[in-house]
Amino acid sequence: MGEVKIIDLEKSVYENNDAEANELRGLMKDMGIFLLNIMSSPGAGKTTVLMRTIEALKNDYKIGVMEADIDGDVDAKKIASTGVKSVQLHTGGMCHLDAGMTRQGLEELIPEDVDLAILENVGNLVCPAEFDTGASMNAMILSVPEGDDKALKYPLMFMVCDVVLINKIDTVEYFDFDIDKCYEAIMERNPNALIIPISAKTGEGMDMWFRWVRDQIEAWKQ
């Protein structure tokens, strides 16, 4: 019998994407555009957090948003209502965005002279963490109703994020959620992550998040 050649397609896909992501990141750096990738599971509050963030920053920065979904344009329309440009990205059934898809979305935003480009990734805690989008920074949102152990169950998502927002903190008394255990689990996976408890509904903690975004944008431009 002849020899069988094994081709590691997964490795090839990741390596090619990583190279394209690094190229895209360099391009965004040269253009002074800060690209923020926001991830979470469905229902964690990404769109609400994003709308509050836009309202807080849109007078100081030119913002463009890419909304990634398998189908539909509900969130893109919500974002457009804030007055910023919103581009809907349909993934064709895929549960993530890669660098190539992100580049296509940016091509629609860059002509608008954007300072801050925000990617609202597809809602789940697995696939989006596996593909580098070329973002300047990664943020993820964990909501209280999801439980305090998600960092233990979905480690990669927390490992690739620079900041973790614990949203819906105003509901903590109604759920079996231990904030200390949540912090411990996140720190176990990523000791460098900044953790910010927030409530997009009441505004609690949001100022700290806004400051973090501002600081990252200004640092990126230097």
PDB file of N, CA and C in Angstrom, residues 10-53:
ATOM      1  N   GLU A  10      -6.895  22.303   9.723  1.00  0.00           N
ATOM      2  CA  GLU A  10      -7.193  23.255  10.796  1.00  0.00           C
ATOM      3  C   GLU A  10      -6.005  24.152  11.064  1.00  0.00           C
ATOM      4  N   LYS A  11      -4.807  23.561  11.130  1.00  0.00           N
ATOM      5  CA  LYS A  11      -3.597  24.342  11.369  1.00  0.00           C
ATOM      6  C   LYS A  11      -3.387  25.343  10.249  1.00  0.00           C
ATOM      7  N   SER A  12      -3.605  24.896   9.009  1.00  0.00           N
ATOM      8  CA  SER A  12      -3.431  25.778   7.861  1.00  0.00           C
ATOM      9  C   SER A  12      -4.395  26.950   7.891  1.00  0.00           C
ATOM     10  N   VAL A  13      -5.658  26.661   8.235  1.00  0.00           N
ATOM     11  CA  VAL A  13      -6.675  27.713   8.300  1.00  0.00           C
ATOM     12  C   VAL A  13      -6.303  28.757   9.338  1.00  0.00           C
ATOM     13  N   TYR A  14      -5.900  28.301  10.535  1.00  0.00           N
ATOM     14  CA  TYR A  14      -5.545  29.236  11.592  1.00  0.00           C
ATOM     15  C   TYR A  14      -4.307  30.055  11.239  1.00  0.00           C
ATOM     16  N   GLU A  15      -3.299  29.408  10.660  1.00  0.00           N
ATOM     17  CA  GLU A  15      -2.068  30.117  10.321  1.00  0.00           C
ATOM     18  C   GLU A  15      -2.329  31.184   9.266  1.00  0.00           C
ATOM     19  N   ASN A  16      -3.110  30.844   8.255  1.00  0.00           N
ATOM     20  CA  ASN A  16      -3.430  31.816   7.208  1.00  0.00           C
ATOM     21  C   ASN A  16      -4.221  32.987   7.779  1.00  0.00           C
ATOM     22  N   ASN A  17      -5.169  32.674   8.664  1.00  0.00           N
ATOM     23  CA  ASN A  17      -5.976  33.738   9.260  1.00  0.00           C
ATOM     24  C   ASN A  17      -5.127  34.629  10.155  1.00  0.00           C
ATOM     25  N   ASP A  18      -4.234  34.024  10.927  1.00  0.00           N
ATOM     26  CA  ASP A  18      -3.384  34.813  11.821  1.00  0.00           C
ATOM     27  C   ASP A  18      -2.514  35.782  11.028  1.00  0.00           C
ATOM     28  N   ALA A  19      -2.005  35.323   9.903  1.00  0.00           N
ATOM     29  CA  ALA A  19      -1.168  36.195   9.069  1.00  0.00           C
ATOM     30  C   ALA A  19      -1.990  37.363   8.527  1.00  0.00           C
ATOM     31  N   GLU A  20      -3.202  37.076   8.072  1.00  0.00           N
ATOM     32  CA  GLU A  20      -4.060  38.140   7.545  1.00  0.00           C
ATOM     33  C   GLU A  20      -4.480  39.094   8.660  1.00  0.00           C
ATOM     34  N   ALA A  21      -4.724  38.559   9.863  1.00  0.00           N
ATOM     35  CA  ALA A  21      -5.112  39.392  10.997  1.00  0.00           C
ATOM     36  C   ALA A  21      -3.991  40.351  11.379  1.00  0.00           C
ATOM     37  N   ASN A  22      -2.761  39.863  11.402  1.00  0.00           N
ATOM     38  CA  ASN A  22      -1.629  40.725  11.739  1.00  0.00           C
ATOM     39  C   ASN A  22      -1.434  41.819  10.695  1.00  0.00           C
ATOM     40  N   GLU A  23      -1.646  41.457   9.436  1.00  0.00           N
ATOM     41  CA  GLU A  23      -1.547  42.452   8.365  1.00  0.00           C
ATOM     42  C   GLU A  23      -2.625  43.519   8.527  1.00  0.00           C
ATOM     43  N   LEU A  24      -3.832  43.091   8.842  1.00  0.00           N
ATOM     44  CA  LEU A  24      -4.943  44.028   9.026  1.00  0.00           C
ATOM     45  C   LEU A  24      -4.696  44.934  10.228  1.00  0.00           C
ATOM     46  N   ARG A  25      -4.175  44.357  11.309  1.00  0.00           N
ATOM     47  CA  ARG A  25      -3.895  45.139  12.516  1.00  0.00           C
ATOM     48  C   ARG A  25      -2.852  46.221  12.215  1.00  0.00           C
ATOM     49  N   GLY A  26      -1.844  45.860  11.439  1.00  0.00           N
ATOM     50  CA  GLY A  26      -0.832  46.837  11.065  1.00  0.00           C
ATOM     51  C   GLY A  26      -1.410  47.960  10.223  1.00  0.00           C
ATOM     52  N   LEU A  27      -2.312  47.609   9.312  1.00  0.00           N
ATOM     53  CA  LEU A  27      -2.966  48.613   8.477  1.00  0.00           C
ATOM     54  C   LEU A  27      -3.797  49.571   9.318  1.00  0.00           C
ATOM     55  N   MET A  28      -4.544  49.034  10.270  1.00  0.00           N
ATOM     56  CA  MET A  28      -5.371  49.870  11.139  1.00  0.00           C
ATOM     57  C   MET A  28      -4.497  50.786  12.001  1.00  0.00           C
ATOM     58  N   LYS A  29      -3.359  50.276  12.433  1.00  0.00           N
ATOM     59  CA  LYS A  29      -2.438  51.093  13.220  1.00  0.00           C
ATOM     60  C   LYS A  29      -1.923  52.266  12.397  1.00  0.00           C
ATOM     61  N   ASP A  30      -1.542  51.984  11.156  1.00  0.00           N
ATOM     62  CA  ASP A  30      -1.031  53.038  10.281  1.00  0.00           C
ATOM     63  C   ASP A  30      -2.092  54.096  10.004  1.00  0.00           C
ATOM     64  N   MET A  31      -3.350  53.670   9.953  1.00  0.00           N
ATOM     65  CA  MET A  31      -4.441  54.590   9.639  1.00  0.00           C
ATOM     66  C   MET A  31      -5.004  55.267  10.885  1.00  0.00           C
ATOM     67  N   GLY A  32      -4.522  54.875  12.055  1.00  0.00           N
ATOM     68  CA  GLY A  32      -5.012  55.477  13.293  1.00  0.00           C
ATOM     69  C   GLY A  32      -6.412  55.054  13.656  1.00  0.00           C
ATOM     70  N   ILE A  33      -6.811  53.864  13.209  1.00  0.00           N
ATOM     71  CA  ILE A  33      -8.154  53.353  13.503  1.00  0.00           C
ATOM     72  C   ILE A  33      -8.066  52.273  14.577  1.00  0.00           C
ATOM     73  N   PHE A  34      -8.782  52.456  15.664  1.00  0.00           N
ATOM     74  CA  PHE A  34      -8.820  51.481  16.740  1.00  0.00           C
ATOM     75  C   PHE A  34      -9.980  50.524  16.484  1.00  0.00           C
ATOM     76  N   LEU A  35      -9.677  49.243  16.365  1.00  0.00           N
ATOM     77  CA  LEU A  35     -10.687  48.223  16.082  1.00  0.00           C
ATOM     78  C   LEU A  35     -10.946  47.402  17.339  1.00  0.00           C
ATOM     79  N   LEU A  36     -12.152  47.500  17.857  1.00  0.00           N
ATOM     80  CA  LEU A  36     -12.548  46.801  19.082  1.00  0.00           C
ATOM     81  C   LEU A  36     -13.490  45.652  18.739  1.00  0.00           C
ATOM     82  N   ASN A  37     -13.102  44.457  19.118  1.00  0.00           N
ATOM     83  CA  ASN A  37     -13.900  43.255  18.890  1.00  0.00           C
ATOM     84  C   ASN A  37     -14.638  42.898  20.176  1.00  0.00           C
ATOM     85  N   ILE A  38     -15.973  42.891  20.134  1.00  0.00           N
ATOM     86  CA  ILE A  38     -16.785  42.587  21.312  1.00  0.00           C
ATOM     87  C   ILE A  38     -17.479  41.237  21.110  1.00  0.00           C
ATOM     88  N   MET A  39     -17.298  40.350  22.081  1.00  0.00           N
ATOM     89  CA  MET A  39     -17.851  39.004  21.996  1.00  0.00           C
ATOM     90  C   MET A  39     -18.678  38.694  23.232  1.00  0.00           C
ATOM     91  N   SER A  40     -19.616  37.752  23.076  1.00  0.00           N
ATOM     92  CA  SER A  40     -20.413  37.277  24.207  1.00  0.00           C
ATOM     93  C   SER A  40     -21.327  36.182  23.711  1.00  0.00           C
ATOM     94  N   SER A  41     -22.033  35.554  24.619  1.00  0.00           N
ATOM     95  CA  SER A  41     -23.088  34.624  24.242  1.00  0.00           C
ATOM     96  C   SER A  41     -24.342  35.430  23.886  1.00  0.00           C
ATOM     97  N   PRO A  42     -25.307  34.815  23.206  1.00  0.00           N
ATOM     98  CA  PRO A  42     -26.548  35.542  22.892  1.00  0.00           C
ATOM     99  C   PRO A  42     -27.266  35.984  24.169  1.00  0.00           C
ATOM    100  N   GLY A  43     -27.760  37.206  24.177  1.00  0.00           N
ATOM    101  CA  GLY A  43     -28.534  37.689  25.307  1.00  0.00           C
ATOM    102  C   GLY A  43     -27.735  38.282  26.445  1.00  0.00           C
ATOM    103  N   ALA A  44     -26.413  38.352  26.282  1.00  0.00           N
ATOM    104  CA  ALA A  44     -25.578  38.896  27.363  1.00  0.00           C
ATOM    105  C   ALA A  44     -25.646  40.410  27.439  1.00  0.00           C
ATOM    106  N   GLY A  45     -26.128  41.046  26.361  1.00  0.00           N
ATOM    107  CA  GLY A  45     -26.269  42.502  26.378  1.00  0.00           C
ATOM    108  C   GLY A  45     -25.280  43.247  25.508  1.00  0.00           C
ATOM    109  N   LYS A  46     -24.698  42.580  24.509  1.00  0.00           N
ATOM    110  CA  LYS A  46     -23.714  43.258  23.642  1.00  0.00           C
ATOM    111  C   LYS A  46     -24.273  44.521  23.015  1.00  0.00           C
ATOM    112  N   THR A  47     -25.447  44.408  22.412  1.00  0.00           N
ATOM    113  CA  THR A  47     -25.992  45.547  21.673  1.00  0.00           C
ATOM    114  C   THR A  47     -26.334  46.702  22.603  1.00  0.00           C
ATOM    115  N   THR A  48     -26.878  46.402  23.768  1.00  0.00           N
ATOM    116  CA  THR A  48     -27.200  47.463  24.727  1.00  0.00           C
ATOM    117  C   THR A  48     -25.940  48.151  25.224  1.00  0.00           C
ATOM    118  N   VAL A  49     -24.919  47.374  25.571  1.00  0.00           N
ATOM    119  CA  VAL A  49     -23.643  47.957  25.997  1.00  0.00           C
ATOM    120  C   VAL A  49     -23.066  48.812  24.879  1.00  0.00           C
ATOM    121  N   LEU A  50     -23.146  48.312  23.666  1.00  0.00           N
ATOM    122  CA  LEU A  50     -22.605  49.028  22.517  1.00  0.00           C
ATOM    123  C   LEU A  50     -23.330  50.347  22.283  1.00  0.00           C
ATOM    124  N   MET A  51     -24.649  50.342  22.396  1.00  0.00           N
ATOM    125  CA  MET A  51     -25.415  51.573  22.194  1.00  0.00           C
ATOM    126  C   MET A  51     -25.081  52.608  23.263  1.00  0.00           C
ATOM    127  N   ARG A  52     -24.916  52.174  24.508  1.00  0.00           N
ATOM    128  CA  ARG A  52     -24.535  53.095  25.586  1.00  0.00           C
ATOM    129  C   ARG A  52     -23.131  53.659  25.329  1.00  0.00           C
ATOM    130  N   THR A  53     -22.262  52.807  24.813  1.00  0.00           N
ATOM    131  CA  THR A  53     -20.892  53.230  24.540  1.00  0.00           C
ATOM    132  C   THR A  53     -20.856  54.260  23.423  1.00  0.00           C
TER     133      THR A  53
END
